[in-house]
CSV table of C-alpha atoms in Angstrom, one decimal:
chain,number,residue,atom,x,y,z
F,14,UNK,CA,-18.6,-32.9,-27.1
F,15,UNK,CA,-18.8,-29.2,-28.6
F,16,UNK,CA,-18.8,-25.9,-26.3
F,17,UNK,CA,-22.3,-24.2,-26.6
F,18,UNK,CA,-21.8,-20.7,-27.5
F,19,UNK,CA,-24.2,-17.5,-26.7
F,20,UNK,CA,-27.1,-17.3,-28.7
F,21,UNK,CA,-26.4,-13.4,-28.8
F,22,UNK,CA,-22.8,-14.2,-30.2
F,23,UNK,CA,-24.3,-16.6,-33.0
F,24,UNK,CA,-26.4,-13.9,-33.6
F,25,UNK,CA,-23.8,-11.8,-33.8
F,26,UNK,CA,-21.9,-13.9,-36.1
F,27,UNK,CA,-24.8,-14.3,-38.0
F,28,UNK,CA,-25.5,-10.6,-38.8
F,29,UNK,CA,-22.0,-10.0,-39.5
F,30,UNK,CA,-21.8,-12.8,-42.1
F,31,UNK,CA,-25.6,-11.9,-43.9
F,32,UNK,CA,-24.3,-7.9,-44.2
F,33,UNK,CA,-21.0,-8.5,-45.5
F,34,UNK,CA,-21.6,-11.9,-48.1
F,35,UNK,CA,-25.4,-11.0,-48.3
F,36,UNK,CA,-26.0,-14.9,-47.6
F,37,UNK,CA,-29.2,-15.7,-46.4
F,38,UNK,CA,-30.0,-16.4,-42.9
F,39,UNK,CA,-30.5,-20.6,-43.4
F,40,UNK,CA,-27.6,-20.9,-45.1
F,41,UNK,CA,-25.2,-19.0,-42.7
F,42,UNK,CA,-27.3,-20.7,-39.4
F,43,UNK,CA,-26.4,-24.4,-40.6
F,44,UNK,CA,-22.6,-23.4,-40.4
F,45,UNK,CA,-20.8,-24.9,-37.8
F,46,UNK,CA,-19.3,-22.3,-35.2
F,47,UNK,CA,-16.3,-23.0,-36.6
F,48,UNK,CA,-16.9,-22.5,-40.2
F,49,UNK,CA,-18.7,-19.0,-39.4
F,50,UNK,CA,-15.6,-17.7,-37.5
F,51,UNK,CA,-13.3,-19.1,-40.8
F,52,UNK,CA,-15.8,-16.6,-42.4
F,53,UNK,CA,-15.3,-13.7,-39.8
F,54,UNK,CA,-11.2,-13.6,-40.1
F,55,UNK,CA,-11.7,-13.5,-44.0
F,56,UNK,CA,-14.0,-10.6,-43.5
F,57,UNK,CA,-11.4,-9.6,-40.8
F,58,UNK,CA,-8.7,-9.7,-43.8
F,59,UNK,CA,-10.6,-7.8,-46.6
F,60,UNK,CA,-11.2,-5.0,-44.0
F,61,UNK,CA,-7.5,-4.4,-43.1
F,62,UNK,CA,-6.9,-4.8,-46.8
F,63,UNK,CA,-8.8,-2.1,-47.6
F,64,UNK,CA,-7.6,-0.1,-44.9
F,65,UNK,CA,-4.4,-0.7,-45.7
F,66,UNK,CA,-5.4,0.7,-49.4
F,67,UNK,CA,-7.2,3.9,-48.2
F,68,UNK,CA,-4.1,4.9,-45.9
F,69,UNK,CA,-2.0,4.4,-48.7
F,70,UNK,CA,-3.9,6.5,-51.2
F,71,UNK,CA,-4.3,9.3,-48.5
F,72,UNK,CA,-0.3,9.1,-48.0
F,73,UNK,CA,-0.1,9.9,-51.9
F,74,UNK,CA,-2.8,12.4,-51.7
F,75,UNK,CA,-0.8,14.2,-48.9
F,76,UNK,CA,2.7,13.9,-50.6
F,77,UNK,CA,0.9,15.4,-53.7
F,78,UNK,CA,-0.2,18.1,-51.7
F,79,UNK,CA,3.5,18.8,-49.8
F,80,UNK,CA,5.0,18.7,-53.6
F,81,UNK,CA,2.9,21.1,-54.5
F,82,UNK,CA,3.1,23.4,-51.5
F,83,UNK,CA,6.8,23.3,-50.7
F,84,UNK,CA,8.4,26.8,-50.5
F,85,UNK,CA,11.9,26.3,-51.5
């Protein structure tokens, strides 16, 4: 048997999936639990990608900046 989960976390889920892919609500709802959390740790992983991208450009923005600044 499968574990029933909260309607408000398929909601959730649901919203999560339909703001970031732009899928439409049918498809998204005839996912398995399963297959819409697979979804959620890729979203998951593009977000700490990106992070990961915007700290690192702000790193080189700031060590642009102390180049420029440095009193020697």
């Amino acid at each position: 048997g499968s574990i029933s989960r909260p309607q408000n976390a398929i909601f959730e889920e649901a919203a999560d999936l339909a703001y970031f892919f732009h899928w439409p609500r049918s498809e998204i709802m005839s996912m398995t639990g399963k297959e819409r959390l697979i979804w959620l740790k890729q979203i998951n992983r593009i977000h700490k990608i990106q992070n990961e991208n915007q700290l690192s450009a702000f790193n080189e923005q700031l060590d642009l900046y102390d180049e420029r600044n440095r009193t020697e």
